[in-house]
mmCIF file of C-alpha atoms in Angstrom:
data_model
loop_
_atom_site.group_PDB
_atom_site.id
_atom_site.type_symbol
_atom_site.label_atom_id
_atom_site.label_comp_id
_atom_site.label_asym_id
_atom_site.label_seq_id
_atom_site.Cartn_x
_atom_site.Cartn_y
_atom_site.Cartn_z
ATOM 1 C CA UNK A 268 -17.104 31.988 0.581
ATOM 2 C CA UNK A 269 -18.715 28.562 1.241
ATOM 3 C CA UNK A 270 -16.355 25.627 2.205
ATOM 4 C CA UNK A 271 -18.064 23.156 0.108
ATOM 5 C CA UNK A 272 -18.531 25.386 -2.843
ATOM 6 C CA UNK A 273 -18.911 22.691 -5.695
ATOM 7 C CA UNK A 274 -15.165 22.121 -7.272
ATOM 8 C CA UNK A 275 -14.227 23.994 -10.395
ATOM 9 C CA UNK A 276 -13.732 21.554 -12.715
ATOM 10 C CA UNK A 277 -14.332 20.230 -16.375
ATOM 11 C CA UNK A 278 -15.155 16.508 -15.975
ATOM 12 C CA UNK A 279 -13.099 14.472 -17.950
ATOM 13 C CA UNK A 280 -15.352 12.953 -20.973
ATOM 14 C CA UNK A 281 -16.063 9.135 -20.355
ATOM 15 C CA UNK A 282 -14.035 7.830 -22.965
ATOM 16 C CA UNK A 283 -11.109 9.305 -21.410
ATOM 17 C CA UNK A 284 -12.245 6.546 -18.504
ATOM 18 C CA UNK A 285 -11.762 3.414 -19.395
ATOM 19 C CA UNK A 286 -13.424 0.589 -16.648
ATOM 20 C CA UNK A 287 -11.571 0.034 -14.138
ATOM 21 C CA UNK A 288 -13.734 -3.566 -12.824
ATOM 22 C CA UNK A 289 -10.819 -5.179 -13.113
ATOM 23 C CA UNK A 290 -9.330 -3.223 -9.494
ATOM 24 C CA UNK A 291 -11.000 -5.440 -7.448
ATOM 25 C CA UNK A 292 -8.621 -8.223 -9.151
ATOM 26 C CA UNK A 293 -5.797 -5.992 -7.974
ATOM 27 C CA UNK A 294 -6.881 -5.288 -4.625
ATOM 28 C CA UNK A 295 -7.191 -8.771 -3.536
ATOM 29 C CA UNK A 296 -3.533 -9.415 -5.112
ATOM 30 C CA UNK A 297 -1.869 -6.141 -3.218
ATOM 31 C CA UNK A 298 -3.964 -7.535 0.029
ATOM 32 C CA UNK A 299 -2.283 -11.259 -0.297
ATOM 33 C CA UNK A 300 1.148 -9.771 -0.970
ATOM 34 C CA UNK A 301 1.176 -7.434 2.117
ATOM 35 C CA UNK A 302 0.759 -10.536 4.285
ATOM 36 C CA UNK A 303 3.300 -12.209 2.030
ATOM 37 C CA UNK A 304 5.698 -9.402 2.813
ATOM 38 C CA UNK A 305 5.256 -9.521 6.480
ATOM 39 C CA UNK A 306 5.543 -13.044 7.007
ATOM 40 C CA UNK A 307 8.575 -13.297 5.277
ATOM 41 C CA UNK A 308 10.371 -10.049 6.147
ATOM 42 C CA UNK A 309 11.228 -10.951 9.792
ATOM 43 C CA UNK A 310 13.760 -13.576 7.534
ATOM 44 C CA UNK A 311 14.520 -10.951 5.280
ATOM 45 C CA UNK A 312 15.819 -8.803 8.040
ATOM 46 C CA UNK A 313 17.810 -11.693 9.065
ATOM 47 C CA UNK A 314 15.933 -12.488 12.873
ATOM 48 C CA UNK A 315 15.036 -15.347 11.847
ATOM 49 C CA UNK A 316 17.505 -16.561 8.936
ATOM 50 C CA UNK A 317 21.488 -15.550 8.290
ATOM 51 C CA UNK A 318 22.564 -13.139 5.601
ATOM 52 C CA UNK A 319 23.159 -14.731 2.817
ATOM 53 C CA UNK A 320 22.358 -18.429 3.217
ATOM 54 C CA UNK A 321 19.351 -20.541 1.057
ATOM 55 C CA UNK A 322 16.873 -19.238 3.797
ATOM 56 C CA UNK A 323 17.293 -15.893 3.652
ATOM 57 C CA UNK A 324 18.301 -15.896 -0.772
ATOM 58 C CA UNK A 325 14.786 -17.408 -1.021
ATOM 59 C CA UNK A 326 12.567 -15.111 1.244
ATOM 60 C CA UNK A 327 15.000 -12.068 -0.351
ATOM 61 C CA UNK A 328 13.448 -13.097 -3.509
ATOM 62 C CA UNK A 329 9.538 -13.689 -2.468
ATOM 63 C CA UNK A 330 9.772 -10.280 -0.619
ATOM 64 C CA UNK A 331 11.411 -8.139 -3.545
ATOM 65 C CA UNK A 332 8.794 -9.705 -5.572
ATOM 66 C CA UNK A 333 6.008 -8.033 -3.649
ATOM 67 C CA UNK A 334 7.220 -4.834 -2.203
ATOM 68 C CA UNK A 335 4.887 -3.625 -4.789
ATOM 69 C CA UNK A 336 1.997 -4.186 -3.056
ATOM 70 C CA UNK A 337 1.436 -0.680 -0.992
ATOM 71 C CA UNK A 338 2.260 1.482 -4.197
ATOM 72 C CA UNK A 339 -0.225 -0.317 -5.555
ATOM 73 C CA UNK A 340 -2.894 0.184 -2.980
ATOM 74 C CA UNK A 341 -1.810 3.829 -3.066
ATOM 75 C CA UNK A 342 -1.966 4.073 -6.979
ATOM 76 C CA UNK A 343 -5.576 2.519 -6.829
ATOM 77 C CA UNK A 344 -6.609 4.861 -4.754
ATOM 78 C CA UNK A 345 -5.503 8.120 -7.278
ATOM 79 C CA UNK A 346 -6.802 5.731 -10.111
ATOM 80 C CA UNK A 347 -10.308 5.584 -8.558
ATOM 81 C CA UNK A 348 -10.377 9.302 -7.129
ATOM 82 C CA UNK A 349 -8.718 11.521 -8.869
ATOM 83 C CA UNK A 350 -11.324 11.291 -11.667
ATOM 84 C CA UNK A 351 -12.696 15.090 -11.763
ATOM 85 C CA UNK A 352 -16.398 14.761 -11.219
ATOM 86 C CA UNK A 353 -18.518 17.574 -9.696
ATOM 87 C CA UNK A 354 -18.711 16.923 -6.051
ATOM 88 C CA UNK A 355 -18.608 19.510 -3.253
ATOM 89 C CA UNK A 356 -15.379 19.287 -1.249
ATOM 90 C CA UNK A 357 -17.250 19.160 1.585
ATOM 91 C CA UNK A 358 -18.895 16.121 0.191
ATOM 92 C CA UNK A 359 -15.965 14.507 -0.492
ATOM 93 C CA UNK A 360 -14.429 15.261 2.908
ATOM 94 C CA UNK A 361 -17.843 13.640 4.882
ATOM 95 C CA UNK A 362 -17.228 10.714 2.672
ATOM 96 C CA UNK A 363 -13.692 10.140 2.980
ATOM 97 C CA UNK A 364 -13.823 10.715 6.857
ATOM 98 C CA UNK A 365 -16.343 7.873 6.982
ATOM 99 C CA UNK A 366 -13.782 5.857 5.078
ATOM 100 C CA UNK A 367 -10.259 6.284 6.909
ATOM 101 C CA UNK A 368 -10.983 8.813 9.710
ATOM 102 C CA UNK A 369 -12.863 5.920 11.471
ATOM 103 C CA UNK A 370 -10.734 3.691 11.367
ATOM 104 C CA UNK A 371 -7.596 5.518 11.482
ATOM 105 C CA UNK A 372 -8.524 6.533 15.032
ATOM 106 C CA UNK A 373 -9.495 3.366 16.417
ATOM 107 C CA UNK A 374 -7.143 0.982 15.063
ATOM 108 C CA UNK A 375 -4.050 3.419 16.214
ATOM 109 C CA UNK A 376 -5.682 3.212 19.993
ATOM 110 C CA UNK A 377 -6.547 -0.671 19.440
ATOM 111 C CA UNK A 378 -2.507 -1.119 18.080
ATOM 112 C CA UNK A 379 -1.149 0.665 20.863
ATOM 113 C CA UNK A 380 -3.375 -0.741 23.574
ATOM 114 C CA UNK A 381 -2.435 -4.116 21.671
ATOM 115 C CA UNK A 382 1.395 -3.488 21.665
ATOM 116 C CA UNK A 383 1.284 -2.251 25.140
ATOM 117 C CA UNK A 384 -0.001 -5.960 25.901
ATOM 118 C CA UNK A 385 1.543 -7.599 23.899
ATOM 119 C CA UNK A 386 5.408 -5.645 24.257
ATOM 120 C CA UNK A 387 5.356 -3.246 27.339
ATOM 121 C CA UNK A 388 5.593 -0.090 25.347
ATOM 122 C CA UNK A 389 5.805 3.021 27.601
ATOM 123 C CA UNK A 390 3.509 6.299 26.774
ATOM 124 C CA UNK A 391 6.119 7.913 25.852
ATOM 125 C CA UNK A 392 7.159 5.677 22.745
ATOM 126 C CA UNK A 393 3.103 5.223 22.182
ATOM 127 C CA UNK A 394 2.693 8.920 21.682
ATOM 128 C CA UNK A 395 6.160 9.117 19.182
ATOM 129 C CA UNK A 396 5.182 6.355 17.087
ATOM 130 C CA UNK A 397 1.895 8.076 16.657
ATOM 131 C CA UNK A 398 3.402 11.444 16.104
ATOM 132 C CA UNK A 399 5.603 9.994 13.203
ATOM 133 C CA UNK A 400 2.311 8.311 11.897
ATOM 134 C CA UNK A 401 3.332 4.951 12.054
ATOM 135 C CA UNK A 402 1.318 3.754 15.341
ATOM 136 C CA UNK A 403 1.796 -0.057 13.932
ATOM 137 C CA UNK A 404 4.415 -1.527 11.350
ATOM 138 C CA UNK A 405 1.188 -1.192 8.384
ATOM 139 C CA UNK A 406 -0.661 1.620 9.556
ATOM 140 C CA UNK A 407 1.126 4.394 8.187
ATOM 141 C CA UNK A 408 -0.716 3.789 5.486
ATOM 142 C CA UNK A 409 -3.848 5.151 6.754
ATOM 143 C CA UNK A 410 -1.845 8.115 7.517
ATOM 144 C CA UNK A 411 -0.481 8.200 3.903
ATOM 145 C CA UNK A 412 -4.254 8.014 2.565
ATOM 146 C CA UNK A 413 -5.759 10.523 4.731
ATOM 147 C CA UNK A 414 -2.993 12.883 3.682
ATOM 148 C CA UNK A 415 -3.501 12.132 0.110
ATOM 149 C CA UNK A 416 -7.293 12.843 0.610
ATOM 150 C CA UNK A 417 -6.932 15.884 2.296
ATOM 151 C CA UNK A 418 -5.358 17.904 -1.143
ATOM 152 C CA UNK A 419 -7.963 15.132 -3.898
ATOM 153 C CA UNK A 420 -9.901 18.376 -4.274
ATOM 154 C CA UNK A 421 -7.029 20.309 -5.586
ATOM 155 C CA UNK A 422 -5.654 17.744 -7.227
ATOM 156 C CA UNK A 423 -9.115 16.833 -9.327
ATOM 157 C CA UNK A 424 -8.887 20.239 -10.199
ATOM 158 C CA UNK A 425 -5.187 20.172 -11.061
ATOM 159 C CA UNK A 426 -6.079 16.657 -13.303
ATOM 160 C CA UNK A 427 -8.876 18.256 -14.791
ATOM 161 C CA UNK A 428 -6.493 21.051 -16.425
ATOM 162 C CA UNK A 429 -3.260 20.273 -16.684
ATOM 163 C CA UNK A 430 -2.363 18.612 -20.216
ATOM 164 C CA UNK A 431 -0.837 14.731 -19.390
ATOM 165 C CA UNK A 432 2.804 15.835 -20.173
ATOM 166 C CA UNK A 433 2.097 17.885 -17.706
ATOM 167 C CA UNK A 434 0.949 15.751 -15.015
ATOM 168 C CA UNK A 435 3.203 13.039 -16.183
ATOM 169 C CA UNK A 436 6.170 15.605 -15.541
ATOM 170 C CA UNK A 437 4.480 16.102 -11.822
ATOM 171 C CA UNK A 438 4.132 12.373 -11.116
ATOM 172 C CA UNK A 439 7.517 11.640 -11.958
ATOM 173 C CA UNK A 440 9.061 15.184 -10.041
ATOM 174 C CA UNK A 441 7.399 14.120 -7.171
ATOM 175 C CA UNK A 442 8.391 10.082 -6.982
ATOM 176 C CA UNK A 443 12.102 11.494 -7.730
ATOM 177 C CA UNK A 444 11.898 14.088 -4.926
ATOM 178 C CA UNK A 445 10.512 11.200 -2.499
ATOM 179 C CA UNK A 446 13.331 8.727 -3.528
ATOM 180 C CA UNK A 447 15.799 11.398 -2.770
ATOM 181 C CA UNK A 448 14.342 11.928 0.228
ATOM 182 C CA UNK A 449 14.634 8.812 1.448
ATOM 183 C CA UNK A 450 18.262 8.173 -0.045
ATOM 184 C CA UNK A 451 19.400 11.669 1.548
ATOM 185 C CA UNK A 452 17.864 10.292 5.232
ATOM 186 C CA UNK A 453 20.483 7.865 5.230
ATOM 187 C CA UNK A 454 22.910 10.085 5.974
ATOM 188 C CA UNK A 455 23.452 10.080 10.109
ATOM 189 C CA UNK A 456 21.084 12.727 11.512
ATOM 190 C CA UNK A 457 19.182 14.094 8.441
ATOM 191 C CA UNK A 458 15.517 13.353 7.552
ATOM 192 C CA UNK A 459 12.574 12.140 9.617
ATOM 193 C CA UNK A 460 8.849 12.297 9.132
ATOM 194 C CA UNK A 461 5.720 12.494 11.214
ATOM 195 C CA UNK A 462 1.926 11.809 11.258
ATOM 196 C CA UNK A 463 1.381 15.312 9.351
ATOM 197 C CA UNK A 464 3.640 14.539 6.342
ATOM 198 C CA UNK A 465 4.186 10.627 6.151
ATOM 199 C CA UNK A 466 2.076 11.174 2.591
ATOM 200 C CA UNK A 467 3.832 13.269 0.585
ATOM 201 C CA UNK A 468 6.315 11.102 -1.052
ATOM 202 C CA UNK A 469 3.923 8.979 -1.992
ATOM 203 C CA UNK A 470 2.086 11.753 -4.258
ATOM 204 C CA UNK A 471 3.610 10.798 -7.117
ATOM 205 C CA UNK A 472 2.381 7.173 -6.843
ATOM 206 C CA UNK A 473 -1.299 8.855 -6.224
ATOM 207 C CA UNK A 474 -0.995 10.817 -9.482
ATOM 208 C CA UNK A 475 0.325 7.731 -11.656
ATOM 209 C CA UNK A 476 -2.612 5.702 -10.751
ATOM 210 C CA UNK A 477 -4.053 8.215 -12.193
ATOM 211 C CA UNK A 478 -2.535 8.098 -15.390
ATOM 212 C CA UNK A 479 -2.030 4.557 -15.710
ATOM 213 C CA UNK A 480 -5.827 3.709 -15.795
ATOM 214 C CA UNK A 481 -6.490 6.264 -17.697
ATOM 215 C CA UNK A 482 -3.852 5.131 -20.759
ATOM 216 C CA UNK A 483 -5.057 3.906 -23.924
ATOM 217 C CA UNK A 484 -5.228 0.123 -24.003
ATOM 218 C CA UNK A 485 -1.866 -1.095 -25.301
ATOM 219 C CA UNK A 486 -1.259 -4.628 -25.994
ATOM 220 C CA UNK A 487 2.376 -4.043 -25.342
ATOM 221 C CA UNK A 488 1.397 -2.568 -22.232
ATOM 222 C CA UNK A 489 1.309 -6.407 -20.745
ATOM 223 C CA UNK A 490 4.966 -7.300 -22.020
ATOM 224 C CA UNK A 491 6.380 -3.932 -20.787
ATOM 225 C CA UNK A 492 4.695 -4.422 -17.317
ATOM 226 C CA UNK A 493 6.511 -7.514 -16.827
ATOM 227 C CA UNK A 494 9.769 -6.635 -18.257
ATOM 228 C CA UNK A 495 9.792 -3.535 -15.649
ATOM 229 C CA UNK A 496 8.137 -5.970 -12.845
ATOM 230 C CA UNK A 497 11.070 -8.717 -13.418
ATOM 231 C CA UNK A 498 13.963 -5.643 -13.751
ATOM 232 C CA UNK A 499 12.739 -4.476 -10.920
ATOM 233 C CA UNK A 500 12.321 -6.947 -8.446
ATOM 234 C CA UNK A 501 15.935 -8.576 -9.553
ATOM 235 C CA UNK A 502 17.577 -4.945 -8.761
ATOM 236 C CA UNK A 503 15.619 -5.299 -5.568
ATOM 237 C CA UNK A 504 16.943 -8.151 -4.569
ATOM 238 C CA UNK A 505 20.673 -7.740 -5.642
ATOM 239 C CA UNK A 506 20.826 -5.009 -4.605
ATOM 240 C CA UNK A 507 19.448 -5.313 -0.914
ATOM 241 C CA UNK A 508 21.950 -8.422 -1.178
ATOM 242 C CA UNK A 509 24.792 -5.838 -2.106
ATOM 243 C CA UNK A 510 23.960 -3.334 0.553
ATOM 244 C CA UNK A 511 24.008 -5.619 3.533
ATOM 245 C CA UNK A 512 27.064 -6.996 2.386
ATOM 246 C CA UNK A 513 28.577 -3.985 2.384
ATOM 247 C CA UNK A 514 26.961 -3.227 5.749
ATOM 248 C CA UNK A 515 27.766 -6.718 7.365
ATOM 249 C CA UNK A 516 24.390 -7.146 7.972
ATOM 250 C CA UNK A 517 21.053 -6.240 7.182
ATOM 251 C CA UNK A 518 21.088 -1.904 7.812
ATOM 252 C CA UNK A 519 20.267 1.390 6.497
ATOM 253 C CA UNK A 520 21.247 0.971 3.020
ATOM 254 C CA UNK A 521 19.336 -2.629 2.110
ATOM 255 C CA UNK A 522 16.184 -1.113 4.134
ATOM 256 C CA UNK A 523 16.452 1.810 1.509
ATOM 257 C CA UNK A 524 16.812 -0.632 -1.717
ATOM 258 C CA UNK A 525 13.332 -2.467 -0.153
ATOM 259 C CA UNK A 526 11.772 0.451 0.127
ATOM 260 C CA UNK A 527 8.680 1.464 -1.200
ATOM 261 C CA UNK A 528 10.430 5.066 -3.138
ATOM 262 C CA UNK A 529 13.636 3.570 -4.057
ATOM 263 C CA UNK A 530 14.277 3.273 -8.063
ATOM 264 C CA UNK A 531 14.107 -0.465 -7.962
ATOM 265 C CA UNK A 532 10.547 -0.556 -6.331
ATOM 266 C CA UNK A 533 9.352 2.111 -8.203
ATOM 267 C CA UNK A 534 10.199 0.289 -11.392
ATOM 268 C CA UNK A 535 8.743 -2.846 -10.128
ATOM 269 C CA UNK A 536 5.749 -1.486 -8.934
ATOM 270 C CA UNK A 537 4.502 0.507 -12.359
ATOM 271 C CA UNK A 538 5.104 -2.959 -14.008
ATOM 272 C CA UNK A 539 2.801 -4.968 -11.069
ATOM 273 C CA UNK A 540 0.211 -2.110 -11.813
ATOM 274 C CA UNK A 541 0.412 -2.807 -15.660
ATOM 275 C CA UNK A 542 0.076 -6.404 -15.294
ATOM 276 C CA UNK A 543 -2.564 -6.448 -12.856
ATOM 277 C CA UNK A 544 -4.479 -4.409 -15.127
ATOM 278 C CA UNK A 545 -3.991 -6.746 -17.640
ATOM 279 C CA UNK A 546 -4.859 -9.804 -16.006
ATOM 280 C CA UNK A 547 -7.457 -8.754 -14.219
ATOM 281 C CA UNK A 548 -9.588 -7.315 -17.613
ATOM 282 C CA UNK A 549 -9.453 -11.080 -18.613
ATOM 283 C CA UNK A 550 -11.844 -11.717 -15.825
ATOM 284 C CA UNK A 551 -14.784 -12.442 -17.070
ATOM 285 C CA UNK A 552 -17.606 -10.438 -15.721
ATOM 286 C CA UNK A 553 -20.109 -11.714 -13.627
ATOM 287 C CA UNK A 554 -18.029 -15.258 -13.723
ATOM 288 C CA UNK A 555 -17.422 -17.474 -11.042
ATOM 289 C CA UNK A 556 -14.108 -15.754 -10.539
ATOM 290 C CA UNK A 557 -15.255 -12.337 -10.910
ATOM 291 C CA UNK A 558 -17.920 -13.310 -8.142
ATOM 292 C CA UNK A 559 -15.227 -14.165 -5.770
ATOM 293 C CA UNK A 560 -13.077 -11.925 -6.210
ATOM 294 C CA UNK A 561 -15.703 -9.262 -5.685
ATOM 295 C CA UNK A 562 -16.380 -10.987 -2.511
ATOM 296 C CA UNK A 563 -12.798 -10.789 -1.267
ATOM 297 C CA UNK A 564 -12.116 -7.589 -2.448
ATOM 298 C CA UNK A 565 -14.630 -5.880 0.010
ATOM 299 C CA UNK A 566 -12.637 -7.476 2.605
ATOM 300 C CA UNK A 567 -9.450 -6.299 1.741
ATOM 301 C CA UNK A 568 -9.204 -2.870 3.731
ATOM 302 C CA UNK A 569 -9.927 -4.895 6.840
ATOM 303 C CA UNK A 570 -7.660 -7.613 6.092
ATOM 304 C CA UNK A 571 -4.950 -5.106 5.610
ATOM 305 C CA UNK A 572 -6.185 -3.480 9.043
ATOM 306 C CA UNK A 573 -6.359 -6.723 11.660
ATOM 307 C CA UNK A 574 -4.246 -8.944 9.854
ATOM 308 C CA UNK A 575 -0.916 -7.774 11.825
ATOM 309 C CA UNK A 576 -2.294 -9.187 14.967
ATOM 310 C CA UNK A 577 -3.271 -12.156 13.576
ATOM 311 C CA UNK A 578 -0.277 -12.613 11.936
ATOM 312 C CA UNK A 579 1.996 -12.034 15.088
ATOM 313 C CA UNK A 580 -0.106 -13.703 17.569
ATOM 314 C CA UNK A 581 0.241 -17.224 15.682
ATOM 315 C CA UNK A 582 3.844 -16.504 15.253
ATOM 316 C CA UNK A 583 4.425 -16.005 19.066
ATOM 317 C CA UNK A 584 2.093 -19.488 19.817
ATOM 318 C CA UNK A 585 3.509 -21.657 16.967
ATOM 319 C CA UNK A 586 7.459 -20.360 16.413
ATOM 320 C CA UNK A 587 9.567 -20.047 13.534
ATOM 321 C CA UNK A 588 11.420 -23.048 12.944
ATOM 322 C CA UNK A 589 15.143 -23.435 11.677
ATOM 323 C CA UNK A 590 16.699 -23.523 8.303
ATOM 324 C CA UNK A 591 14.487 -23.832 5.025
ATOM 325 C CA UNK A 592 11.197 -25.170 7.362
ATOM 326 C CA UNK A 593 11.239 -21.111 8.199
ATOM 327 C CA UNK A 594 9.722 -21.036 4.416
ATOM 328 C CA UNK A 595 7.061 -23.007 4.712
ATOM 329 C CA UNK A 596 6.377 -21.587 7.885
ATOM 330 C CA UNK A 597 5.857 -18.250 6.692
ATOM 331 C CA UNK A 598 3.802 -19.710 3.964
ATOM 332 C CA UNK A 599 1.724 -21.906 6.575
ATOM 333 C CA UNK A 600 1.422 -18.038 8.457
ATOM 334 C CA UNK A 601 0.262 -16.302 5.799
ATOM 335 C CA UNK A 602 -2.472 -18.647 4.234
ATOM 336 C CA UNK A 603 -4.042 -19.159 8.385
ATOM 337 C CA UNK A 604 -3.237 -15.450 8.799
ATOM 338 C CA UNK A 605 -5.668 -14.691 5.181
ATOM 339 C CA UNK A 606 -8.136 -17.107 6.409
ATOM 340 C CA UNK A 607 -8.874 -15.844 10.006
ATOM 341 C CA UNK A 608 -8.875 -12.146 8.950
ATOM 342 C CA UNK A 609 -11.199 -12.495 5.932
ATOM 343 C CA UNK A 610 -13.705 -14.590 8.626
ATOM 344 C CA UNK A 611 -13.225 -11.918 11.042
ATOM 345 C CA UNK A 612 -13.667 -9.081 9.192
ATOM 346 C CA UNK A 613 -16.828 -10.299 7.418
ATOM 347 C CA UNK A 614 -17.884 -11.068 10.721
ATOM 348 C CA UNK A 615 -17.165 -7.252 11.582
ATOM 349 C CA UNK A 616 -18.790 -6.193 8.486
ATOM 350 C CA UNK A 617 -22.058 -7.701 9.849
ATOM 351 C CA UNK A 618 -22.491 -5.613 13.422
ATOM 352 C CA UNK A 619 -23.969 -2.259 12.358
ATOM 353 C CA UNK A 620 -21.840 -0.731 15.482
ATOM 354 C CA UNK A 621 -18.202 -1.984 13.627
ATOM 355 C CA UNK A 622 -19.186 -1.980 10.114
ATOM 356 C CA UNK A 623 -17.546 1.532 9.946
ATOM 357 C CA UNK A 624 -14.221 0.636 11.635
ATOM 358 C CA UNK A 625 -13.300 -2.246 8.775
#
C-alpha cells in the first residue's frame, strides 16, 4: 500500500468554514503575551519579588491574565489544519517537516550550545532536557506541534466523520485526561513526560480549535468569551495565591494552578480564543491595521523562537531592580525584547540559507 495514498476523507463543505483572516490578529496577541509571561514570571515565581507583597499581587495578575497564550497558539494550529481537504499524507508530512522539523532541530542545538555558554550545563543534563522535550523553557512547544502533526492525518479523517457531539465529547475527554494528568504528577514520584509524548495533553486544545472556528457566528459568543476569560484568570490567580500559601512559597501546587491544563487556564483560554475571534473580525480588511498586523504576524513563529535569548541576555546586562520598579522593568524587557526579535527575525527571513529555520 502506498504511504502517501491520498486521505480518505469527505471535505467539509465551505460554509461549514467560516474565514478565519482574523488569526493573524490572534497570533500577534498570543506572540506579545508569551513575552509578557516570561518577563514577568521570574516575579511570579518569587526570584525576584516576595510572596504575597504589591510586586508579586501585580505580576500574579498580568501573568494569570496571559497564560492563555500557548493554548492559543496550539488551538490555531487545529483551527487552521484540521480542516479535511484532500492532501496526500505524505504531502502533508514534506510540508510540515519544512515547517517545525527545521527548526525544531536547530534551535534545540542553538539553546543548548547557548545555555552551555551562557549556564555551564553538563551533557548529561543537555541530553535529559532534550529527552523530556523541553531543550529550552519555550521550546517544548515545537515538540508539542510536531507531535500534534504527526496523527493531523488521522485526525482530518476522524473530523471529517465524526458528528460534533462527537468530537466535542473527544476534545473535552482528552483536556480532562491531560488536567488529571498533570494534577495526579503532583503526587511525589508519579508522572513525567519526554520528547515522544510532551503533545498529548494538549490534543484536546488541537481539536477545540477546531471546533471553535468552525461555530456558527454568535453574538453572545463575545460576552461569553469574556465572562470565561475574566472567571478564569481570577481563579488563576487566587488560586496560585492559595496554593503557595499553603506551600509557604511558590511550589508544586501554584505551578499546577498556572498551568497550561489546569481547569482555571483551560477556562480562561476558550474565552481568550472567543474574544480574539471577535475582535480580530472587526479588522477591517486590507486596512492600515490589517496591513500591520499581517506584517507582524509572519514574524511571530520566530519571535516565539529567539525571543528567550533576547529576553535573558538584557536581563543579565541591565538587572531587575527592587520593589514595584521590577514592573516596569519587565515591561521595559518585554517591549526591547519584541522590538529586537521582530528586527532580527525579518532580518533572518531575508537570507535564503535561514529563511527555513524562522
Amino acid at each position: 500500500m502506498r504511504v502517501d495514498k491520498a486521505l480518505p476523507v469527505t471535505p467539509a463543505s465551505p460554509a461549514t468554514i467560516p474565514s478565519t483572516t482574523w488569526i493573524g490578529f490572534a497570533r500577534v496577541a498570543a506572540m506579545i503575551a508569551v513575552v509578557l509571561v516570561h518577563a514577568y514570571s521570574p516575579l511570579v515565581s518569587t526570584i525576584y519579588a516576595d510572596l504575597g507583597g504589591p510586586t508579586w499581587w501585580a505580576a500574579n495578575v498580568v501573568d494569570a491574565a496571559l497564560r492563555w497564550c500557548v493554548p492559543v497558539f496550539v488551538m490555531i494550529s487545529g483551527a487552521l489544519l484540521l480542516r479535511p481537504k484532500e492532501e496526500s499524507v505524505g504531502t502533508f508530512y514534506r510540508k510540515r517537516w519544512a515547517k517545525i522539523g527545521v527548526p525544531l532541530v536547530l534551535w534545540t542545538l542553538a539553546y543548548l550550545v547557548w545555555q552551555r555558554w551562557r549556564d555551564g550545563i553538563e551533557v548529561f543534563d543537555a541530553v535529559s532536557q532534550t529527552a523530556s522535550g523541553s531543550p529550552s523553557i519555550h521550546l517544548y512547544f515545537l515538540y508539542v506541534i510536531a507531535g500534534l502533526y504527526l496523527f493531523t492525518p488521522f485526525l482530518r479523517t476522524v473530523v471529517a466523520h465524526t458528528p460534533r457531539a462527537g468530537l466535542w465529547w473527544f476534545a473535552g475527554a482528552t483536556l480532562a485526561l491531560g488536567a488529571t494528568d498533570q494534577l495526579l504528577g503532583l503526587v511525589d514520584g508519579v508522572g513525567g513526560v519526554t520528547a515522544a509524548t510532551r503533545f498529548l495533553p494538549f490534543l484536546g486544545y488541537y481539536l477545540l480549535g477546531w471546533l471553535l472556528v468552525t461555530r456558527n457566528d454568535d453574538p453572545r459568543d463575545t460576552r461569553r468569551g469574556a465572562i470565561a476569560f475574566v472567571l478564569g484568570t481570577a481563579a488563576t490567580a487566587v488560586g496560585a495565591w492559595g496554593a503557595a500559601t499553603l506551600e509557604g512559597e511558590w511550589g508544586s501546587g501554584a505551578a499546577y494552578v498556572y498551568d497550561f491544563l489546569s481547569p482555571m487556564v483551560v477556562l480562561a483560554s476558550v474565552g481568550a480564543f472567543l474574544l480574539l475571534r471577535s475582535l480580530g473580525s472587526r479588522v477591517r480588511a486590507g486596512g492600515p491595521v490589517d496591513r500591520v498586523v499581517a506584517s507582524v504576524s509572519g514574524l511571530s513563529f520566530g519571535v516565539y523562537l529567539v525571543h528567550v535569548m533576547v529576553l535573558y541576555t538584557l536581563r543579565d546586562l541591565g538587572g531587575v531592580p527592587e520593589g514595584l520598579m521590577a514592573l516596569v522593568a519587565a515591561a521595559g524587557y518585554a517591549l526591547a525584547t519584541m522590538a529586537i526579535s521582530m528586527l532580527l527575525v525579518a532580518v533572518v527571513q531575508r537570507i535564503p540559507l535561514l529563511r527555513s529555520t524562522v
